[in-house]
């Protein structure tokens, strides 16, 4: 896959560039993406037919070598793409929508390039994660991206239980076929009243954002939902520890053999309560 006779002054030569593609509206494609699609020596696409369709809508002719690069061949193709860049080629990597390596192929390629000392850069652009987060109406100062949940109900439910106390806003991708079941499982794990937003067909003609408690969204989704789905869920509310709720724990530790002061200190460390006040309350409870 090596490409020869690459101009020495080409700024993109000899490196791998991850490029974000539109998640819906083709007009979101930046001018730099248009240029690189036309000029890159190698274009690695998650779906080559979809990439050619995008290039056609952009009025761009892909002149470089076009190769498929998806989850089933990423491990094998990563080495070839790194070698091509090491030999001087400009390698452009795109997924079907959004940023490569974010729930799409790209992570193994970046790791291989880093290990080989091949430069890697990013062409920023559309992101379903950030678009949904911004439009959700939920807190944006701290968030985490959880991608797709496990398909098996048992694995999904265990994952959601582990996230029940996550204080940051959570962003998920989900299939429209599984959306109703997933929202119902979230309502069970996080609470029926936990605020959330279902973002559908972002940036497209039929864009829709539903903001409601999880139980209400689960009921709405039972009728069936179509399109690309991103779910945003509020983080767990901060639980303020109350002194009276933890005195019994201090007493139980003391009854098990700990010094009362040590028991009060241990409980204070996990709850944020005052060690002195816990100690005094435990004394008064005797």
Tab-separated table of N, CA and C in Angstrom, residues 140-272:
chain	number	residue	atom	x	y	z
A	140	UNK	N	-23.743	20.047	31.413
A	140	UNK	CA	-22.676	19.786	30.449
A	140	UNK	C	-21.279	20.005	31.023
A	141	UNK	N	-21.187	20.434	32.302
A	141	UNK	CA	-19.878	20.744	32.853
A	141	UNK	C	-19.035	19.498	33.096
A	142	UNK	N	-19.691	18.377	33.391
A	142	UNK	CA	-18.995	17.103	33.579
A	142	UNK	C	-19.858	16.013	32.958
A	143	UNK	N	-19.266	15.200	32.087
A	143	UNK	CA	-20.042	14.135	31.456
A	143	UNK	C	-19.139	12.961	31.125
A	144	UNK	N	-19.746	11.817	30.843
A	144	UNK	CA	-19.000	10.640	30.407
A	144	UNK	C	-19.741	9.995	29.241
A	145	UNK	N	-18.985	9.387	28.347
A	145	UNK	CA	-19.560	8.727	27.183
A	145	UNK	C	-19.460	7.221	27.394
A	146	UNK	N	-20.597	6.527	27.355
A	146	UNK	CA	-20.635	5.091	27.617
A	146	UNK	C	-20.842	4.264	26.347
A	147	UNK	N	-20.980	4.907	25.203
A	147	UNK	CA	-21.122	4.168	23.947
A	147	UNK	C	-22.380	3.316	23.922
A	148	UNK	N	-22.289	2.149	23.276
A	148	UNK	CA	-23.403	1.205	23.221
A	148	UNK	C	-23.373	0.298	24.452
A	149	UNK	N	-24.508	0.097	25.071
A	149	UNK	CA	-24.610	-0.846	26.181
A	149	UNK	C	-24.538	-2.271	25.650
A	150	UNK	N	-24.165	-3.248	26.509
A	150	UNK	CA	-24.169	-4.650	26.068
A	150	UNK	C	-25.535	-5.066	25.548
A	151	UNK	N	-25.551	-5.951	24.559
A	151	UNK	CA	-26.819	-6.375	23.964
A	151	UNK	C	-27.592	-7.335	24.854
A	152	UNK	N	-26.884	-8.201	25.576
A	152	UNK	CA	-27.583	-9.168	26.431
A	152	UNK	C	-28.185	-8.457	27.633
A	153	UNK	N	-29.475	-8.707	27.911
A	153	UNK	CA	-30.146	-7.998	29.003
A	153	UNK	C	-29.418	-8.095	30.341
A	154	UNK	N	-28.903	-9.272	30.667
A	154	UNK	CA	-28.211	-9.418	31.944
A	154	UNK	C	-26.970	-8.556	32.027
A	155	UNK	N	-26.164	-8.558	30.968
A	155	UNK	CA	-24.959	-7.729	30.941
A	155	UNK	C	-25.316	-6.247	30.942
A	156	UNK	N	-26.360	-5.898	30.195
A	156	UNK	CA	-26.817	-4.507	30.165
A	156	UNK	C	-27.232	-4.037	31.545
A	157	UNK	N	-28.018	-4.853	32.239
A	157	UNK	CA	-28.528	-4.458	33.552
A	157	UNK	C	-27.395	-4.319	34.565
A	158	UNK	N	-26.395	-5.196	34.492
A	158	UNK	CA	-25.252	-5.087	35.407
A	158	UNK	C	-24.477	-3.796	35.145
A	159	UNK	N	-24.316	-3.464	33.875
A	159	UNK	CA	-23.614	-2.226	33.536
A	159	UNK	C	-24.367	-1.014	34.063
A	160	UNK	N	-25.678	-1.024	33.900
A	160	UNK	CA	-26.483	0.105	34.383
A	160	UNK	C	-26.455	0.196	35.904
A	161	UNK	N	-26.475	-0.934	36.596
A	161	UNK	CA	-26.383	-0.886	38.059
A	161	UNK	C	-25.070	-0.258	38.507
A	162	UNK	N	-24.003	-0.573	37.779
A	162	UNK	CA	-22.699	0.004	38.114
A	162	UNK	C	-22.671	1.518	37.894
A	163	UNK	N	-23.544	2.006	37.012
A	163	UNK	CA	-23.586	3.439	36.703
A	163	UNK	C	-24.631	4.198	37.514
A	164	UNK	N	-25.357	3.506	38.370
A	164	UNK	CA	-26.487	4.132	39.069
A	164	UNK	C	-26.068	5.338	39.906
A	165	UNK	N	-24.856	5.317	40.461
A	165	UNK	CA	-24.397	6.422	41.307
A	165	UNK	C	-23.433	7.359	40.582
A	166	UNK	N	-23.303	7.195	39.262
A	166	UNK	CA	-22.418	8.083	38.492
A	166	UNK	C	-22.950	9.517	38.544
A	167	UNK	N	-22.160	10.464	39.066
A	167	UNK	CA	-22.683	11.827	39.210
A	167	UNK	C	-22.647	12.656	37.925
A	168	UNK	N	-21.867	12.219	36.922
A	168	UNK	CA	-21.766	12.999	35.695
A	168	UNK	C	-22.913	12.673	34.736
A	169	UNK	N	-23.245	13.612	33.874
A	169	UNK	CA	-24.206	13.353	32.803
A	169	UNK	C	-23.643	12.236	31.922
A	170	UNK	N	-24.499	11.288	31.532
A	170	UNK	CA	-24.057	10.127	30.758
A	170	UNK	C	-24.628	10.178	29.350
A	171	UNK	N	-23.796	9.831	28.372
A	171	UNK	CA	-24.223	9.814	26.972
A	171	UNK	C	-24.071	8.394	26.437
A	172	UNK	N	-25.125	7.894	25.786
A	172	UNK	CA	-25.137	6.533	25.246
A	172	UNK	C	-25.548	6.571	23.770
A	173	UNK	N	-25.058	5.616	23.001
A	173	UNK	CA	-25.614	5.330	21.682
A	173	UNK	C	-26.543	4.136	21.833
A	174	UNK	N	-27.601	4.061	21.030
A	174	UNK	CA	-28.491	2.906	21.100
A	174	UNK	C	-29.177	2.670	19.765
A	175	UNK	N	-29.452	1.400	19.504
A	175	UNK	CA	-30.207	1.016	18.321
A	175	UNK	C	-31.679	1.350	18.533
A	176	UNK	N	-32.375	1.832	17.512
A	176	UNK	CA	-33.812	2.116	17.681
A	176	UNK	C	-34.608	0.864	18.058
A	177	UNK	N	-34.125	-0.301	17.641
A	177	UNK	CA	-34.834	-1.543	17.971
A	177	UNK	C	-34.749	-1.873	19.464
A	178	UNK	N	-33.697	-1.453	20.108
A	178	UNK	CA	-33.507	-1.770	21.527
A	178	UNK	C	-33.834	-0.597	22.440
A	179	UNK	N	-34.216	0.532	21.871
A	179	UNK	CA	-34.363	1.743	22.672
A	179	UNK	C	-35.373	1.597	23.805
A	180	UNK	N	-36.566	1.069	23.517
A	180	UNK	CA	-37.605	0.968	24.546
A	180	UNK	C	-37.137	0.105	25.716
A	181	UNK	N	-36.520	-1.041	25.414
A	181	UNK	CA	-36.036	-1.930	26.470
A	181	UNK	C	-34.917	-1.277	27.267
A	182	UNK	N	-34.056	-0.558	26.582
A	182	UNK	CA	-32.946	0.104	27.269
A	182	UNK	C	-33.453	1.205	28.197
A	183	UNK	N	-34.393	2.002	27.733
A	183	UNK	CA	-34.935	3.068	28.574
A	183	UNK	C	-35.660	2.501	29.793
A	184	UNK	N	-36.370	1.390	29.597
A	184	UNK	CA	-37.045	0.743	30.735
A	184	UNK	C	-36.020	0.228	31.746
A	185	UNK	N	-34.921	-0.334	31.237
A	185	UNK	CA	-33.868	-0.826	32.122
A	185	UNK	C	-33.188	0.330	32.853
A	186	UNK	N	-33.017	1.446	32.170
A	186	UNK	CA	-32.438	2.630	32.815
A	186	UNK	C	-33.354	3.152	33.916
A	187	UNK	N	-34.662	3.164	33.645
A	187	UNK	CA	-35.613	3.616	34.652
A	187	UNK	C	-35.557	2.723	35.889
A	188	UNK	N	-35.364	1.430	35.663
A	188	UNK	CA	-35.251	0.481	36.782
A	188	UNK	C	-33.966	0.715	37.566
A	189	UNK	N	-32.857	0.947	36.876
A	189	UNK	CA	-31.558	1.073	37.536
A	189	UNK	C	-31.330	2.461	38.124
A	190	UNK	N	-31.779	3.503	37.421
A	190	UNK	CA	-31.491	4.874	37.836
A	190	UNK	C	-32.648	5.543	38.560
A	191	UNK	N	-33.842	4.974	38.417
A	191	UNK	CA	-35.026	5.598	38.982
A	191	UNK	C	-35.913	6.146	37.881
A	192	UNK	N	-37.208	5.931	38.030
A	192	UNK	CA	-38.174	6.328	36.997
A	192	UNK	C	-38.172	7.821	36.734
A	193	UNK	N	-37.799	8.621	37.734
A	193	UNK	CA	-37.882	10.073	37.606
A	193	UNK	C	-36.571	10.719	37.157
A	194	UNK	N	-35.539	9.919	36.871
A	194	UNK	CA	-34.251	10.497	36.467
A	194	UNK	C	-34.427	11.226	35.133
A	195	UNK	N	-34.067	12.506	35.047
A	195	UNK	CA	-34.221	13.253	33.785
A	195	UNK	C	-33.330	12.687	32.680
A	196	UNK	N	-33.817	12.716	31.458
A	196	UNK	CA	-33.057	12.201	30.317
A	196	UNK	C	-33.558	12.862	29.042
A	197	UNK	N	-32.825	12.612	27.961
A	197	UNK	CA	-33.225	13.120	26.646
A	197	UNK	C	-32.883	12.076	25.603
A	198	UNK	N	-33.812	11.822	24.704
A	198	UNK	CA	-33.568	10.957	23.551
A	198	UNK	C	-33.425	11.864	22.336
A	199	UNK	N	-32.262	11.801	21.708
A	199	UNK	CA	-31.961	12.652	20.551
A	199	UNK	C	-31.956	11.782	19.301
A	200	UNK	N	-32.824	12.100	18.366
A	200	UNK	CA	-33.011	11.265	17.179
A	200	UNK	C	-32.726	12.058	15.908
A	201	UNK	N	-31.977	11.429	14.989
A	201	UNK	CA	-31.716	12.026	13.679
A	201	UNK	C	-31.116	13.432	13.788
A	202	UNK	N	-30.125	13.588	14.640
A	202	UNK	CA	-29.514	14.892	14.862
A	202	UNK	C	-28.961	15.482	13.563
A	203	UNK	N	-29.233	16.747	13.348
A	203	UNK	CA	-28.839	17.570	12.200
A	203	UNK	C	-29.567	17.189	10.918
A	204	UNK	N	-30.448	16.200	10.967
A	204	UNK	CA	-31.171	15.789	9.771
A	204	UNK	C	-32.539	16.474	9.701
A	205	UNK	N	-33.246	16.231	8.614
A	205	UNK	CA	-34.538	16.886	8.376
A	205	UNK	C	-35.534	16.610	9.497
A	206	UNK	N	-35.559	15.361	9.985
A	206	UNK	CA	-36.545	14.979	11.001
A	206	UNK	C	-35.925	14.892	12.396
A	207	UNK	N	-34.995	15.774	12.673
A	207	UNK	CA	-34.386	15.827	14.006
A	207	UNK	C	-35.463	15.965	15.083
A	208	UNK	N	-35.282	15.198	16.159
A	208	UNK	CA	-36.251	15.248	17.258
A	208	UNK	C	-35.512	15.029	18.570
A	209	UNK	N	-35.868	15.812	19.571
A	209	UNK	CA	-35.299	15.650	20.912
A	209	UNK	C	-36.444	15.554	21.905
A	210	UNK	N	-36.514	14.445	22.614
A	210	UNK	CA	-37.539	14.234	23.646
A	210	UNK	C	-36.866	14.342	25.007
A	211	UNK	N	-37.332	15.262	25.832
A	211	UNK	CA	-36.779	15.465	27.167
A	211	UNK	C	-37.856	15.120	28.190
A	212	UNK	N	-37.585	14.154	29.049
A	212	UNK	CA	-38.589	13.707	30.025
A	212	UNK	C	-37.919	12.758	31.013
A	213	UNK	N	-38.612	12.397	32.097
A	213	UNK	CA	-38.089	11.359	32.993
A	213	UNK	C	-37.972	10.025	32.240
A	214	UNK	N	-37.092	9.156	32.706
A	214	UNK	CA	-36.831	7.899	32.000
A	214	UNK	C	-38.079	7.049	31.805
A	215	UNK	N	-38.921	6.941	32.809
A	215	UNK	CA	-40.114	6.104	32.684
A	215	UNK	C	-41.031	6.630	31.584
A	216	UNK	N	-41.151	7.939	31.485
A	216	UNK	CA	-42.000	8.529	30.450
A	216	UNK	C	-41.405	8.286	29.061
A	217	UNK	N	-40.102	8.394	28.947
A	217	UNK	CA	-39.451	8.143	27.660
A	217	UNK	C	-39.577	6.671	27.259
A	218	UNK	N	-39.488	5.775	28.240
A	218	UNK	CA	-39.626	4.348	27.944
A	218	UNK	C	-41.019	4.046	27.402
A	219	UNK	N	-42.039	4.655	27.981
A	219	UNK	CA	-43.405	4.445	27.502
A	219	UNK	C	-43.576	5.003	26.088
A	220	UNK	N	-42.998	6.154	25.829
A	220	UNK	CA	-43.079	6.753	24.483
A	220	UNK	C	-42.413	5.860	23.446
A	221	UNK	N	-41.272	5.279	23.782
A	221	UNK	CA	-40.503	4.487	22.820
A	221	UNK	C	-41.150	3.142	22.501
A	222	UNK	N	-42.108	2.704	23.308
A	222	UNK	CA	-42.739	1.401	23.067
A	222	UNK	C	-43.451	1.336	21.718
A	223	UNK	N	-43.864	2.467	21.194
A	223	UNK	CA	-44.557	2.496	19.904
A	223	UNK	C	-43.597	2.364	18.723
A	224	UNK	N	-42.296	2.378	19.015
A	224	UNK	CA	-41.296	2.245	17.956
A	224	UNK	C	-40.680	3.583	17.593
A	225	UNK	N	-39.379	3.570	17.409
A	225	UNK	CA	-38.628	4.777	17.071
A	225	UNK	C	-37.681	4.439	15.938
A	226	UNK	N	-37.512	5.354	15.006
A	226	UNK	CA	-36.603	5.139	13.890
A	226	UNK	C	-35.435	6.125	13.932
A	227	UNK	N	-34.390	5.770	13.203
A	227	UNK	CA	-33.284	6.700	13.024
A	227	UNK	C	-32.111	6.448	13.955
A	228	UNK	N	-31.100	7.320	13.821
A	228	UNK	CA	-29.912	7.260	14.679
A	228	UNK	C	-30.264	7.851	16.036
A	229	UNK	N	-29.913	7.107	17.105
A	229	UNK	CA	-30.345	7.489	18.454
A	229	UNK	C	-29.152	7.755	19.365
A	230	UNK	N	-29.218	8.867	20.086
A	230	UNK	CA	-28.284	9.148	21.180
A	230	UNK	C	-29.113	9.460	22.414
A	231	UNK	N	-28.770	8.825	23.526
A	231	UNK	CA	-29.508	9.017	24.778
A	231	UNK	C	-28.609	9.741	25.774
A	232	UNK	N	-29.137	10.775	26.394
A	232	UNK	CA	-28.405	11.528	27.414
A	232	UNK	C	-29.178	11.415	28.723
A	233	UNK	N	-28.484	11.023	29.785
A	233	UNK	CA	-29.140	10.801	31.081
A	233	UNK	C	-28.441	11.636	32.154
A	234	UNK	N	-29.229	12.291	32.974
A	234	UNK	CA	-28.673	13.095	34.063
A	234	UNK	C	-27.901	12.218	35.031
A	235	UNK	N	-26.864	12.774	35.618
A	235	UNK	CA	-26.106	12.050	36.626
A	235	UNK	C	-26.905	11.878	37.904
A	236	UNK	N	-26.428	10.997	38.758
A	236	UNK	CA	-27.118	10.744	40.027
A	236	UNK	C	-27.090	11.999	40.893
A	237	UNK	N	-28.192	12.309	41.548
A	237	UNK	CA	-28.202	13.483	42.433
A	237	UNK	C	-27.260	13.269	43.617
A	238	UNK	N	-26.686	14.350	44.061
A	238	UNK	CA	-25.761	14.274	45.205
A	238	UNK	C	-26.554	13.918	46.455
A	239	UNK	N	-26.104	12.879	47.128
A	239	UNK	CA	-26.767	12.456	48.362
A	239	UNK	C	-26.047	13.083	49.551
A	240	UNK	N	-26.770	13.876	50.308
A	240	UNK	CA	-26.194	14.522	51.483
A	240	UNK	C	-26.360	13.588	52.681
A	241	UNK	N	-25.237	13.182	53.255
A	241	UNK	CA	-25.276	12.270	54.395
A	241	UNK	C	-25.840	12.980	55.628
A	242	UNK	N	-26.709	12.264	56.355
A	242	UNK	CA	-27.279	12.816	57.583
A	242	UNK	C	-26.660	12.105	58.782
A	243	UNK	N	-26.350	12.855	59.804
A	243	UNK	CA	-25.682	12.322	60.987
A	243	UNK	C	-26.460	11.148	61.583
A	244	UNK	N	-27.765	11.320	61.728
A	244	UNK	CA	-28.579	10.304	62.398
A	244	UNK	C	-28.625	8.981	61.636
A	245	UNK	N	-28.339	9.021	60.346
A	245	UNK	CA	-28.387	7.795	59.553
A	245	UNK	C	-27.139	6.933	59.720
A	246	UNK	N	-26.092	7.467	60.364
A	246	UNK	CA	-24.820	6.740	60.419
A	246	UNK	C	-24.323	6.480	61.840
A	247	UNK	N	-25.077	6.931	62.822
A	247	UNK	CA	-24.679	6.669	64.209
A	247	UNK	C	-24.686	5.170	64.486
A	248	UNK	N	-25.695	4.461	63.972
A	248	UNK	CA	-25.778	3.015	64.215
A	248	UNK	C	-24.565	2.295	63.624
A	249	UNK	N	-24.070	2.783	62.488
A	249	UNK	CA	-22.892	2.155	61.874
A	249	UNK	C	-21.662	2.335	62.777
A	250	UNK	N	-21.522	3.521	63.373
A	250	UNK	CA	-20.407	3.763	64.302
A	250	UNK	C	-20.520	2.837	65.506
A	251	UNK	N	-21.730	2.737	66.048
A	251	UNK	CA	-21.940	1.880	67.220
A	251	UNK	C	-21.654	0.417	66.877
A	252	UNK	N	-22.086	-0.037	65.687
A	252	UNK	CA	-21.863	-1.429	65.295
A	252	UNK	C	-20.373	-1.729	65.170
A	253	UNK	N	-19.601	-0.814	64.638
A	253	UNK	CA	-18.161	-1.020	64.507
A	253	UNK	C	-17.507	-1.057	65.885
A	254	UNK	N	-17.990	-0.173	66.759
A	254	UNK	CA	-17.446	-0.167	68.125
A	254	UNK	C	-17.795	-1.462	68.856
A	255	UNK	N	-19.018	-1.937	68.690
A	255	UNK	CA	-19.439	-3.183	69.331
A	255	UNK	C	-18.653	-4.380	68.796
A	256	UNK	N	-18.136	-4.253	67.554
A	256	UNK	CA	-17.351	-5.339	66.957
A	256	UNK	C	-15.896	-5.309	67.396
A	257	UNK	N	-15.510	-4.292	68.180
A	257	UNK	CA	-14.155	-4.281	68.720
A	257	UNK	C	-13.334	-3.050	68.413
A	258	UNK	N	-13.780	-2.188	67.526
A	258	UNK	CA	-13.018	-0.970	67.234
A	258	UNK	C	-13.168	0.037	68.369
A	259	UNK	N	-12.134	0.847	68.556
A	259	UNK	CA	-12.274	1.982	69.466
A	259	UNK	C	-13.329	2.914	68.894
A	260	UNK	N	-14.115	3.514	69.762
A	260	UNK	CA	-15.218	4.364	69.304
A	260	UNK	C	-14.695	5.522	68.441
A	261	UNK	N	-13.560	6.106	68.843
A	261	UNK	CA	-13.000	7.203	68.071
A	261	UNK	C	-12.573	6.739	66.676
A	262	UNK	N	-11.998	5.543	66.598
A	262	UNK	CA	-11.576	5.016	65.302
A	262	UNK	C	-12.778	4.712	64.417
A	263	UNK	N	-13.833	4.179	65.038
A	263	UNK	CA	-15.047	3.883	64.273
A	263	UNK	C	-15.665	5.166	63.728
A	264	UNK	N	-15.705	6.211	64.558
A	264	UNK	CA	-16.248	7.492	64.125
A	264	UNK	C	-15.406	8.067	62.980
A	265	UNK	N	-14.087	7.936	63.080
A	265	UNK	CA	-13.199	8.460	62.041
A	265	UNK	C	-13.398	7.717	60.724
A	266	UNK	N	-13.570	6.395	60.789
A	266	UNK	CA	-13.746	5.601	59.572
A	266	UNK	C	-15.053	5.966	58.867
A	267	UNK	N	-16.130	6.101	59.611
A	267	UNK	CA	-17.424	6.443	59.020
A	267	UNK	C	-17.399	7.873	58.480
A	268	UNK	N	-16.715	8.759	59.203
A	268	UNK	CA	-16.607	10.141	58.738
A	268	UNK	C	-15.873	10.211	57.407
A	269	UNK	N	-14.857	9.367	57.233
A	269	UNK	CA	-14.072	9.383	56.004
A	269	UNK	C	-14.895	8.968	54.790
A	270	UNK	N	-15.866	8.083	54.975
A	270	UNK	CA	-16.663	7.596	53.839
A	270	UNK	C	-17.919	8.419	53.594
A	271	UNK	N	-18.352	9.197	54.593
A	271	UNK	CA	-19.603	9.957	54.457
A	271	UNK	C	-19.402	11.463	54.335
A	272	UNK	N	-18.221	11.942	54.757
A	272	UNK	CA	-17.993	13.379	54.758
A	272	UNK	C	-18.548	14.071	55.985
